[in-house]
Coordinates of C-alpha atoms in Angstrom, one line a residue:
Chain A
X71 CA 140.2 134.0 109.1
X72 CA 141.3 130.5 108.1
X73 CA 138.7 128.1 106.3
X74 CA 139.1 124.6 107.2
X75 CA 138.3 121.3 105.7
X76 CA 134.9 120.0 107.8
X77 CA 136.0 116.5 107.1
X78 CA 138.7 114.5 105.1
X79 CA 138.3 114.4 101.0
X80 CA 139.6 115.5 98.3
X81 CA 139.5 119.3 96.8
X82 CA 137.0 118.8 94.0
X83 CA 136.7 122.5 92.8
X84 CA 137.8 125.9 93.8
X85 CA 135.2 128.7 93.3
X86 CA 137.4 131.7 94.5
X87 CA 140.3 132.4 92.9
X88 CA 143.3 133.6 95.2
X89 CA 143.0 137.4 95.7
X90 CA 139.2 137.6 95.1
X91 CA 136.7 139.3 97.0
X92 CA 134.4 136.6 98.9
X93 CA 130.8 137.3 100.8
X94 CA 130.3 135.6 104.2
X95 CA 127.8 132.8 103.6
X96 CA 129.6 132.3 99.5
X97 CA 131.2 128.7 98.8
X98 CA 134.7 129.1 98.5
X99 CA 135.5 125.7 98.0
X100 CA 133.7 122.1 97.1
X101 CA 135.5 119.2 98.7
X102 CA 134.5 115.9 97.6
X103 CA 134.0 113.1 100.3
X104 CA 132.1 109.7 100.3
X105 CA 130.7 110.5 96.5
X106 CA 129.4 113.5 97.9
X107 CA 130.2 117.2 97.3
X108 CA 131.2 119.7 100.4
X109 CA 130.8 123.1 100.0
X110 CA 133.0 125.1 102.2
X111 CA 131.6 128.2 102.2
X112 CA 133.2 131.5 103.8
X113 CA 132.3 132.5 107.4
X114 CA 133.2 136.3 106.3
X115 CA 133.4 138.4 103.7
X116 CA 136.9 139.4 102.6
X117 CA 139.4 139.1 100.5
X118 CA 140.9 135.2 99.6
X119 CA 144.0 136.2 100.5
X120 CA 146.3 132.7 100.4
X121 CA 145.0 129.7 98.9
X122 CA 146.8 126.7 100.7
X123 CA 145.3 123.9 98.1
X124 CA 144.8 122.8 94.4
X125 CA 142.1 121.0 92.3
X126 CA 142.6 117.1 93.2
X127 CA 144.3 117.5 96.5
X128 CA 143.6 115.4 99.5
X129 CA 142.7 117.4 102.7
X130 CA 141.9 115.6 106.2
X131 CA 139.3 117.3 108.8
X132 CA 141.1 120.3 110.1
X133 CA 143.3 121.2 107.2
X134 CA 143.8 124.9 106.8
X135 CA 142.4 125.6 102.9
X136 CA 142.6 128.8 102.7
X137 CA 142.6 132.6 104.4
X138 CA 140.4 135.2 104.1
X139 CA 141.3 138.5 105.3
Chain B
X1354 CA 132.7 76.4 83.5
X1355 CA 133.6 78.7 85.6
X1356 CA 136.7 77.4 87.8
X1357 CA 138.3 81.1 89.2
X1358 CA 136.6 84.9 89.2
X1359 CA 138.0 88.0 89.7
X1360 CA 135.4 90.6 91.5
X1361 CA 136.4 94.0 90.2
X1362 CA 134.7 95.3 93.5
X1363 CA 135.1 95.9 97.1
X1364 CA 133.6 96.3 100.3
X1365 CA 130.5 94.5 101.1
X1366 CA 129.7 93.4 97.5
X1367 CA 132.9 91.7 96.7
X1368 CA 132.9 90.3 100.6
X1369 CA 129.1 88.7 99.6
X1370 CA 130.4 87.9 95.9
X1371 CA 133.5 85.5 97.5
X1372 CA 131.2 83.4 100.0
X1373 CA 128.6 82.7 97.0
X1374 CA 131.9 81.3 94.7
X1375 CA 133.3 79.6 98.0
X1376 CA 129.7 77.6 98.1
X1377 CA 130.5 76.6 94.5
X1378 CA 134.4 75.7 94.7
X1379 CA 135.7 78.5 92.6
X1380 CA 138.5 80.2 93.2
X1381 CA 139.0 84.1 93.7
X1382 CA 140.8 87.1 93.0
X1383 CA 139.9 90.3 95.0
X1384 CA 141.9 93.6 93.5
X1385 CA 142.1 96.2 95.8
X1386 CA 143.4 100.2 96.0
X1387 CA 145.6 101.2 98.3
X1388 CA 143.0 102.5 100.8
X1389 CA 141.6 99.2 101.1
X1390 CA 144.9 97.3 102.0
X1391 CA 143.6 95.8 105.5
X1392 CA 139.8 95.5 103.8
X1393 CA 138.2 92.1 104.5
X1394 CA 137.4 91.2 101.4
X1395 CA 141.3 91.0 100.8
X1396 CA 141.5 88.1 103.2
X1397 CA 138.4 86.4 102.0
X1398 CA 139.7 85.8 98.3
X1399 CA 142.2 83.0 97.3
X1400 CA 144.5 85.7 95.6
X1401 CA 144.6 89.3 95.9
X1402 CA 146.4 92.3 93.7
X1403 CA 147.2 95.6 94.6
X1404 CA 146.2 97.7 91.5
X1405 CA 146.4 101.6 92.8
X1406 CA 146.1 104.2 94.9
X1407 CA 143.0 105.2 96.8
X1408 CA 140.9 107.1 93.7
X1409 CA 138.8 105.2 92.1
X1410 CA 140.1 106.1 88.5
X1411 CA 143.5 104.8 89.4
X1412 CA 142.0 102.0 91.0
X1413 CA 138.1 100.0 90.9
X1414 CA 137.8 102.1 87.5
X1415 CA 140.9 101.4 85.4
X1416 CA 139.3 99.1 83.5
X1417 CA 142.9 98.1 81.6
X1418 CA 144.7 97.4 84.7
X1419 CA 141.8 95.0 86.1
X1420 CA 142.0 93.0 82.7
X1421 CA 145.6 93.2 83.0
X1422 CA 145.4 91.5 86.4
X1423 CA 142.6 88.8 85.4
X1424 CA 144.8 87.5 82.8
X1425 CA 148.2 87.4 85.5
X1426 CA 146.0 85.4 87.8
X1427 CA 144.2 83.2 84.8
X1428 CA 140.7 84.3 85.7
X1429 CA 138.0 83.1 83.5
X1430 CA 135.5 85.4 84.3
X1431 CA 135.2 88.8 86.3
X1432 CA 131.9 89.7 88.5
X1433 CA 131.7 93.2 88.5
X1434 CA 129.4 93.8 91.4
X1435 CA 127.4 97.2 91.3
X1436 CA 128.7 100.3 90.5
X1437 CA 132.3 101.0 89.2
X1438 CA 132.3 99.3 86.3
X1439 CA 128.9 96.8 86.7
X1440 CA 127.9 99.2 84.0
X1441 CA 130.4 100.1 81.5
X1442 CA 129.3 98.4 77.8
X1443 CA 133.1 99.6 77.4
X1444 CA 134.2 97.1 79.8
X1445 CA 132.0 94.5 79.4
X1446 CA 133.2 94.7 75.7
X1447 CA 136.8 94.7 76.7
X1448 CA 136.1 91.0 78.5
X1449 CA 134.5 89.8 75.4
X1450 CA 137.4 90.7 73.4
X1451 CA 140.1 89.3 76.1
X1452 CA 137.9 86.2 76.6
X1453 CA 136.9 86.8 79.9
X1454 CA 133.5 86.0 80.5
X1455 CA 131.3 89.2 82.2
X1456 CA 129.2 88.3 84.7
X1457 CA 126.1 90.6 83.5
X1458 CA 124.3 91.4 80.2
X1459 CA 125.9 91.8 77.3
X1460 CA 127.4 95.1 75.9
X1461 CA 124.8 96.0 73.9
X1462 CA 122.3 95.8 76.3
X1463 CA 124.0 97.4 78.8
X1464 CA 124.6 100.5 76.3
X1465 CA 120.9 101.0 75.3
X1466 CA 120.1 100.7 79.0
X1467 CA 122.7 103.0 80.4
X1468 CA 120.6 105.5 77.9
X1469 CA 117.6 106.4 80.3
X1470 CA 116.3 108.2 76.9
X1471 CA 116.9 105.2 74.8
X1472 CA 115.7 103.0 77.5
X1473 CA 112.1 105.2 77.7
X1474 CA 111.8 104.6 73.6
X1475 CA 112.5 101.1 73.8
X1476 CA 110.5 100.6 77.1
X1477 CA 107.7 102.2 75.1
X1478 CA 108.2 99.5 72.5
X1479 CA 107.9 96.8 74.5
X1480 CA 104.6 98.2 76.2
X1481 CA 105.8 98.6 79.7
X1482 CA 104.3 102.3 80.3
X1483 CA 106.7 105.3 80.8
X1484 CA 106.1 108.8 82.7
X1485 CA 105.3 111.5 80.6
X1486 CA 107.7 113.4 79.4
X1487 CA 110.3 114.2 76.4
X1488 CA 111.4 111.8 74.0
X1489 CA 114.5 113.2 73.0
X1490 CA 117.6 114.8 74.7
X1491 CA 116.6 119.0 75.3
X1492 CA 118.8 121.2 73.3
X1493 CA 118.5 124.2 74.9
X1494 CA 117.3 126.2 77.9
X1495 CA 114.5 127.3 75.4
X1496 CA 113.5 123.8 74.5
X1497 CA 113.2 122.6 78.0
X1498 CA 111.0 125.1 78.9
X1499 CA 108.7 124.6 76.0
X1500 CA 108.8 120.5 77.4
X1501 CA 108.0 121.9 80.8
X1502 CA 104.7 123.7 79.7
X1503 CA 104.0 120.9 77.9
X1504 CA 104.6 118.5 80.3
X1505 CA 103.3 121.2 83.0
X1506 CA 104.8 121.5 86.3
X1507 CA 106.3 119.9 88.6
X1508 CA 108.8 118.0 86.3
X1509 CA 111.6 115.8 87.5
X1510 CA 114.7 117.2 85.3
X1511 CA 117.3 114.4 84.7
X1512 CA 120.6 113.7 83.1
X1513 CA 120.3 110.4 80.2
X1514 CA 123.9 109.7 81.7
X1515 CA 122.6 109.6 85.4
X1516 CA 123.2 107.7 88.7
X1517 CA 122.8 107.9 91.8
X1518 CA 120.5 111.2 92.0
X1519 CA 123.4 112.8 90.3
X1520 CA 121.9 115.7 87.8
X1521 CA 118.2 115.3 88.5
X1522 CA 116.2 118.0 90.0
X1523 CA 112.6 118.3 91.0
X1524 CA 111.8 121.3 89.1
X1525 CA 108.6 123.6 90.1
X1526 CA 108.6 127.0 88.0
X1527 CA 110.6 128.6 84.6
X1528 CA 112.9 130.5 87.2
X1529 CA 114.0 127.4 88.8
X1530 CA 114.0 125.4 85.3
X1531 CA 115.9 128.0 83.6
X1532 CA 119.0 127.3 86.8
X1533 CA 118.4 124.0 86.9
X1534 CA 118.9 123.1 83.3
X1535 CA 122.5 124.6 83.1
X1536 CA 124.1 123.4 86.3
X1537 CA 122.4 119.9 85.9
X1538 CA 124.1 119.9 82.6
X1539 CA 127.0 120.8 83.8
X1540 CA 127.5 118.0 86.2
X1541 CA 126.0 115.7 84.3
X1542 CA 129.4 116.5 81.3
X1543 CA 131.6 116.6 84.4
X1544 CA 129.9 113.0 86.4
X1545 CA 129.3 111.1 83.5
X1546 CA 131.2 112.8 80.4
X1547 CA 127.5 113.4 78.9
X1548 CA 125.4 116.2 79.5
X1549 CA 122.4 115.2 77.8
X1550 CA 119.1 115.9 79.8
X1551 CA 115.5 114.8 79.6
X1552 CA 112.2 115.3 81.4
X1553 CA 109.2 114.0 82.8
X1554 CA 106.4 115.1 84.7
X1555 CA 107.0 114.4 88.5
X1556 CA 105.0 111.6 89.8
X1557 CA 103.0 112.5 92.9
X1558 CA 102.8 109.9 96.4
X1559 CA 105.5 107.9 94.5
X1560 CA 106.1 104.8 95.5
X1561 CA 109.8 103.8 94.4
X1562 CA 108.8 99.2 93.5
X1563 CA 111.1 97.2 91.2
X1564 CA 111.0 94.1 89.8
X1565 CA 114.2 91.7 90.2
X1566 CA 114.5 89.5 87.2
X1567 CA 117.1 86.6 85.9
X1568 CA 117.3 85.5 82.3
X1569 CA 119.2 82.2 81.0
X1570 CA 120.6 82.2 77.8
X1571 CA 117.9 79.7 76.3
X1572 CA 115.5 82.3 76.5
X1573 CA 113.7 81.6 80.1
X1574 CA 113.2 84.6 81.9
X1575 CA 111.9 84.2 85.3
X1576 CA 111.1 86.9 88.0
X1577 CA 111.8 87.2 91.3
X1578 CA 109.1 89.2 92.9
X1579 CA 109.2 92.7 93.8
X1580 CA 111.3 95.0 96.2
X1581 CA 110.0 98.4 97.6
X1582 CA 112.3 100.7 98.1
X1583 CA 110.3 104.1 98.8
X1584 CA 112.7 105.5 101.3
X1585 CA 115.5 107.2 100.1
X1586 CA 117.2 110.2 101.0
X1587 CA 119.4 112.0 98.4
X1588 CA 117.7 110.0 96.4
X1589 CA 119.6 106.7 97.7
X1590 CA 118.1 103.8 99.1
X1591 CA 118.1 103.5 103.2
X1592 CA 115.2 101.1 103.0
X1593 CA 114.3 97.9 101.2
X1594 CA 111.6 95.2 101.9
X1595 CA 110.0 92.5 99.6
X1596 CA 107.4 91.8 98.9
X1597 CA 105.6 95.1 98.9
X1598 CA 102.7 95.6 101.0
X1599 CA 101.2 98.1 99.0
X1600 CA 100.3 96.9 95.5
X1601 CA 97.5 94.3 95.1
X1602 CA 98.1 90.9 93.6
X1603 CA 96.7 92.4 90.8
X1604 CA 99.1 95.0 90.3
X1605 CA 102.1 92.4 91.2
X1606 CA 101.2 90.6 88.4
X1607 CA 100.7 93.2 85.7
X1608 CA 104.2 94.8 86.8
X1609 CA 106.0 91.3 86.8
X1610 CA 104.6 90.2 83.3
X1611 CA 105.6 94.0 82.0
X1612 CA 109.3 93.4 83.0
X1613 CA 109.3 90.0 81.9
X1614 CA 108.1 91.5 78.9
X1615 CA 110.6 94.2 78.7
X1616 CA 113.7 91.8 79.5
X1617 CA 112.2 89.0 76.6
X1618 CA 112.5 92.7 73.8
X1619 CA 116.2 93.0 74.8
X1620 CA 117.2 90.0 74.6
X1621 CA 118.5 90.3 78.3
X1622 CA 120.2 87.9 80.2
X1623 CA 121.9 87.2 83.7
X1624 CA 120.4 89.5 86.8
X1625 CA 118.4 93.0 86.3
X1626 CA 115.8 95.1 88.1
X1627 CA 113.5 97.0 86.5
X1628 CA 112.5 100.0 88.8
X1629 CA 109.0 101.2 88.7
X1630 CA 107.4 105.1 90.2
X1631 CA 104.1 103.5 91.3
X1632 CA 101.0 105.9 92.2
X1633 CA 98.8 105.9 95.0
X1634 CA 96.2 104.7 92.1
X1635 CA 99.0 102.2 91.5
X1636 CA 99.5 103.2 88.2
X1637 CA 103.2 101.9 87.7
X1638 CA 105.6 103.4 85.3
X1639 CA 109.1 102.8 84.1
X1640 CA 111.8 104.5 86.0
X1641 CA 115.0 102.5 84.8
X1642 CA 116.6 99.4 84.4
X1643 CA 119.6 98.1 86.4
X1644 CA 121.8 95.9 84.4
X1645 CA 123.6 94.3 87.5
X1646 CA 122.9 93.0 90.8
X1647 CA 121.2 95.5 93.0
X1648 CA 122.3 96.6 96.6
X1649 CA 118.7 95.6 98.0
X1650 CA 119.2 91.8 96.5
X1651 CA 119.6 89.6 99.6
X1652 CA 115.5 91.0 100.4
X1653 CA 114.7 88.9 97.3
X1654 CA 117.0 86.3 98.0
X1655 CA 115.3 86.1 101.4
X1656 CA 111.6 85.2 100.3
X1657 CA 112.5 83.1 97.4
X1658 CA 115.6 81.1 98.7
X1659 CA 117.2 81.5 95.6
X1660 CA 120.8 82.9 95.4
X1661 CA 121.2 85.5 92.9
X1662 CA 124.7 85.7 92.6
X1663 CA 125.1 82.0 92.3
X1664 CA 122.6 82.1 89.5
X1665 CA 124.4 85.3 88.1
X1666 CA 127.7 82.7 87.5
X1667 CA 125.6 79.9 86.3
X1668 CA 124.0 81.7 83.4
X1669 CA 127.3 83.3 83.0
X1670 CA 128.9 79.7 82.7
X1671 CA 126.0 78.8 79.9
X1672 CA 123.9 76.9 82.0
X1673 CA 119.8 76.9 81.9
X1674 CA 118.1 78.4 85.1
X1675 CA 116.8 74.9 85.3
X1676 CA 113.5 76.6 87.5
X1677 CA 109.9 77.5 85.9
X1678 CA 108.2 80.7 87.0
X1679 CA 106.1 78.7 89.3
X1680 CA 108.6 77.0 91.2
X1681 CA 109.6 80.4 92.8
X1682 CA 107.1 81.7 95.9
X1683 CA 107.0 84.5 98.6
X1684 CA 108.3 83.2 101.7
X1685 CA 107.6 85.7 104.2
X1686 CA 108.8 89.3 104.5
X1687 CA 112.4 90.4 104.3
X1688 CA 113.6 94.3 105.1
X1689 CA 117.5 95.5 104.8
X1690 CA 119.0 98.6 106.2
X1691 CA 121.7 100.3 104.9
X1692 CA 124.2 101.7 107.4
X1693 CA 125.9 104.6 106.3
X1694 CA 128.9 106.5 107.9
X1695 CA 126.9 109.6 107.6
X1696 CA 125.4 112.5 110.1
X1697 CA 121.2 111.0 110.6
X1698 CA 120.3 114.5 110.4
X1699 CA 122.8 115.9 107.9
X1700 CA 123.5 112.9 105.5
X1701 CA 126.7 114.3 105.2
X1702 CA 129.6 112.1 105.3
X1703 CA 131.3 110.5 108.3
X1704 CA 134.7 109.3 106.9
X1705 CA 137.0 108.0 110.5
X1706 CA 138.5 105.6 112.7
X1707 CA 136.1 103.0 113.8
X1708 CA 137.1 101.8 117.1
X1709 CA 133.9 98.7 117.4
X1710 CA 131.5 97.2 115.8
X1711 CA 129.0 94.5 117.0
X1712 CA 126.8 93.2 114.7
X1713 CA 123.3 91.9 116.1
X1714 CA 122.9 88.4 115.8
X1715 CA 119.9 85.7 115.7
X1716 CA 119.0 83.5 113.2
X1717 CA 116.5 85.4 111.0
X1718 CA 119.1 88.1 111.1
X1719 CA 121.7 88.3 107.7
X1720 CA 124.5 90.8 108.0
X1721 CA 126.2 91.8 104.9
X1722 CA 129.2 94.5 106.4
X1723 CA 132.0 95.7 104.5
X1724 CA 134.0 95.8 107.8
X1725 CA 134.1 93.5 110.4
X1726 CA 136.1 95.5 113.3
X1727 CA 138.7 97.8 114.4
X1728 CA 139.3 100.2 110.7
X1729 CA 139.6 103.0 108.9
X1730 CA 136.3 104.3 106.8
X1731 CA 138.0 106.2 104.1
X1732 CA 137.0 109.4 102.2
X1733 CA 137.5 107.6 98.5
X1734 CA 134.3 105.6 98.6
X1735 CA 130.2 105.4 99.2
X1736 CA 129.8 105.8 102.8
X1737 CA 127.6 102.6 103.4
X1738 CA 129.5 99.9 105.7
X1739 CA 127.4 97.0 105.8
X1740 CA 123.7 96.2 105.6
X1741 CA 121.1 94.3 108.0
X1742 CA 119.0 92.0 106.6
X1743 CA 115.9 90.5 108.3
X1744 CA 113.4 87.9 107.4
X1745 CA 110.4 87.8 109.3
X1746 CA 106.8 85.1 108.9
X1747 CA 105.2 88.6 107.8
X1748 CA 106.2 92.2 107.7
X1749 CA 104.9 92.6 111.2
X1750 CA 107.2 90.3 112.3
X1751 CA 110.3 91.8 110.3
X1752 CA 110.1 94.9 111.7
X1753 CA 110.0 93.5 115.1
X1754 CA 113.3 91.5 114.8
X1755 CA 114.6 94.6 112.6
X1756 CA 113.9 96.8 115.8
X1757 CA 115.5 94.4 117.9
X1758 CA 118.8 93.8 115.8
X1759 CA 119.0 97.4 115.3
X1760 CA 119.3 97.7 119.6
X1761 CA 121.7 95.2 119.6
X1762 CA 123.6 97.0 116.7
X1763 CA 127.0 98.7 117.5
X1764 CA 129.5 101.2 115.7
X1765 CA 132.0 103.4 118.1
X1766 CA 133.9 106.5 116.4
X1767 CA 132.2 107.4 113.7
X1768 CA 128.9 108.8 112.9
X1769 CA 126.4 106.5 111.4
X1770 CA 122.6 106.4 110.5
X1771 CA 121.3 103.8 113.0
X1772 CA 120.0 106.5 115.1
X1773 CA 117.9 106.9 111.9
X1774 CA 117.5 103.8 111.0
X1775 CA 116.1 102.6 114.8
X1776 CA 113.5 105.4 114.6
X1777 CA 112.1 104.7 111.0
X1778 CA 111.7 100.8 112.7
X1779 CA 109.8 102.0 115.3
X1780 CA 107.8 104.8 113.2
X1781 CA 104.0 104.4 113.6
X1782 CA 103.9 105.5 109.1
X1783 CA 106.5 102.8 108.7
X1784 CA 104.7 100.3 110.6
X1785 CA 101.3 100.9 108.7
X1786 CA 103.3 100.5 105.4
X1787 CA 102.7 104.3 104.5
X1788 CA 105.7 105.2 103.2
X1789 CA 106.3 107.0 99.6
X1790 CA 109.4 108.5 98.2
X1791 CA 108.9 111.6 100.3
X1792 CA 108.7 109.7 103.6
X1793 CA 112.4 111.0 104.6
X1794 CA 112.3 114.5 103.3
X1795 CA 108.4 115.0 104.6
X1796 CA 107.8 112.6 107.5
X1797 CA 111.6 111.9 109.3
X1798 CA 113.3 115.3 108.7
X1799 CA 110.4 116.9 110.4
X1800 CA 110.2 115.0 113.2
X1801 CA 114.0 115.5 113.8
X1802 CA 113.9 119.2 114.0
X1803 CA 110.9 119.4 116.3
X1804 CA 113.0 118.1 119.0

């Protein structure tokens, strides 16, 4: 499953480290947009199998973040 | 005298900053990031510098680079709008030293003030009353929740540091206080590179009133009424009339003279608001003082005539207010909006291509809009665009050409709040002047998800 950015921003923190088990419903990822924080959370529970971004990266809406298999 | 200013700003703020110094013949210098290359307020100022990419610490915050550039350009002073670096004592120094005058307070001030524990003691010193609560930074989980039973529950947990709702937390029990007190002081280290935390008992039916105040540097400080600006969400201003409706002349008067009071025991000068929790008893306590110009100004600018940033430059320059407290009157009513590129429901943000805007227009109608037409909004920055401002012969009449504007008010592309804003306007609790801090979390939110 990919988890994509819900808007544009930049990748303020990365909770899950690549290879990681993650629950569905669990923030995998806080974008940072408009002064505001974005948690991207995971839509299944899985394993964080390829992390596509690093801290301080700018992502637009769409952007495939990372995969969970 | 102050010939030529550099606003180390953008958006809306620097766009209002430049017409005030064009009204005066002074020059200006806009600075501007990368993101912000086709902004307005580029093409409003005399000059402009590029000084970095799109984040902010590259950019509006690289306090060394926007000295460098008001020296190139031969600026002798720099407005720093709010936010970024309105208050940094660091910067504000950093002019001193480079002899560039700093349109705001001095260092000093700003430094005790940009303490909100410092600011309680010395409030407390001056007699203007604060909330219960702690006097000192908490050390410890352990500490806080000795404070907490103290104080007894619900407390309002807050970073010294803070802004913006940024590390405070209405706290209700020890589970929720022992959670709160690490990741609040975790983001408070991480936000504002100072993780100290306080508390105070939560004030119940809050209203959020503040005082707007200017101070010359012969000692005359004057206010300028008060603004209430009860409804927030995220703990942000959407909201913002003057006068307030809800506090008797009485009240006005014992909440004007306390920060009058407050500003004569620092020694402040130029433009501040001091913010007030008021109870439904009103019973008013300190909340915190700003030491720049405020979003919300234009509302007092609107029932007093006066022009705050122009006075900002003039006391700046050295020059006497030249106006006695009773010279300055309520003129009517006067209620902004702030339009956000944001979800109305969500509040989440609504960065994008906007494809229109049209602006309502009229003649009791002010529009203050960080973009005029066919743009990008970009991630980098807060997600307001512009504000409405409307002056009215009495609230009642406000709100009815705020309801109107707000119909005639356009923005294709992106998301905004004017759905929002258009049904607070015509909301029977707004009309009545009911409104507290919990107006949007309580009153709006619910109304939403019935539909």
């Amino acid at each position: 499953m990919e988890l994509k950015a819900s808007m544009a921003g930049s990748v303020w923190k990365i909770i899950v480290a690549q290879g990681e088990t993650v629950n569905e419903g669990q923030d995998v990822i806080i974008l940072e947009s408009m002064k505001m924080e974005i948690p991207i959370p995971a839509e299944k529970s899985g394993t964080l199998a390829k992390l596509n971004v690093a801290e301080g990266d700018f992502v637009n809406e769409g952007d495939v973040l990372a995969v969970i298999e | 005298m102050i010939k030529k200013i550099l606003i180390a700003n953008r958006g809306e703020i620097a766009a209002r900053i430049i017409r005030t110094c064009n009204k005066m013949n002074i020059m200006t210098v806009a600075i501007y990031s990368e993101a912000d290359q086709k902004a307005d307020f580029v093409d409003m100022a005399d000059e402009s510098y590029l000084i970095g990419p799109p984040r902010v610490n590259e950019s509006y915050l690289n306090a060394d680079k926007i000295i460098s550039v008001a020296k190139q350009a031969n600026v002798d002073a720099i407005h720093p709008g709010y936010g970024f670096l309105s208050e940094s004592d660091v910067f504000a120094e950093q002019c001193e030293e480079q002899g560039i005058i700093f349109i705001g307070p001095r260092a000093s001030v700003i430094r005790e003030m940009g303490s909100k524990i410092l600011a309680r003691q010395l409030m407390e010193k001056a007699g203007v009353p604060t909330i219960p609560g702690t006097k000192d930074a908490l050390g410890t989980t352990e500490e806080a929740l000795i404070a907490a039973h103290d104080i007894g529950y619900p407390v309002m947990l807050k970073a010294s540091a803070g802004g913006g709702g940024i590390g405070m937390q209405v706290v209700n029990s020890d589970e929720e206080l022992i959670v709160a007190f690490e990741s609040n002081t975790k983001r408070a280290k991480t936000f504002f590179g100072n993780g100290d935390m306080f508390m105070e008992k939560k004030v119940e039916d809050a209203r959020h009133i503040e005082v707007q105040l200017l101070a010359d540097n012969t000692g005359n400080v004057l206010h300028l009424f008060e603004r209430d600006c009860s409804i927030q969400r995220r703990n942000q201003k959407v909201v913002e009339e003057a006068p307030s409706t809800f506090i008797t002349e009485k009240t006005r008067n014992q909440m004007t003279e306390a920060a009058i009071n407050a500003a004569r025991t620092l020694g402040y000068t130029n433009a501040g608001t001091i913010e007030f929790l008021v109870d439904s008893k009103e019973n008013f306590y300190f909340l915190e003082m700003n030491t720049r110009v405020q979003v919300e100004h234009p509302v007092s600018e609107e029932i007093t005539g006066i022009d705050i940033v122009e006075k900002q430059i003039l006391i700046a320059a050295g020059e006497p207010l030249g106006l006695s407290q009773e010279d300055i009157g309520i003129n009517g009513h006067a209620i902004e909006v702030r339009i956000y590129a944001e979800d109305p429901e969500t509040f989440l943000p609504s960065p994008g291509h906007v494809s229109q805007v049209i602006f309502p227009q009229g003649e009791h109608i002010r529009n203050e809009p960080a973009i005029t037409g066919t743009c990008d909004v970009t991630p980098f920055y807060d997600p307001m665009i512009a504000k409405l401002v409307v002056h009215g012969t009495d609230r009642q009449d406000a709100i009815s050409i705020l309801t109107e504007a707000l119909q005639a008010y356009k923005v294709e592309g992106i998301k905004t709040n004017l759905p929002m804003l258009k049904r607070i306007a015509e909301d029977e609790t707004f009309k009545k002047g009911n409104v507290t801090t919990a107006y949007i979390q309580e009153h709006y939110l619910p109304i939403i998800k019935a539909k």
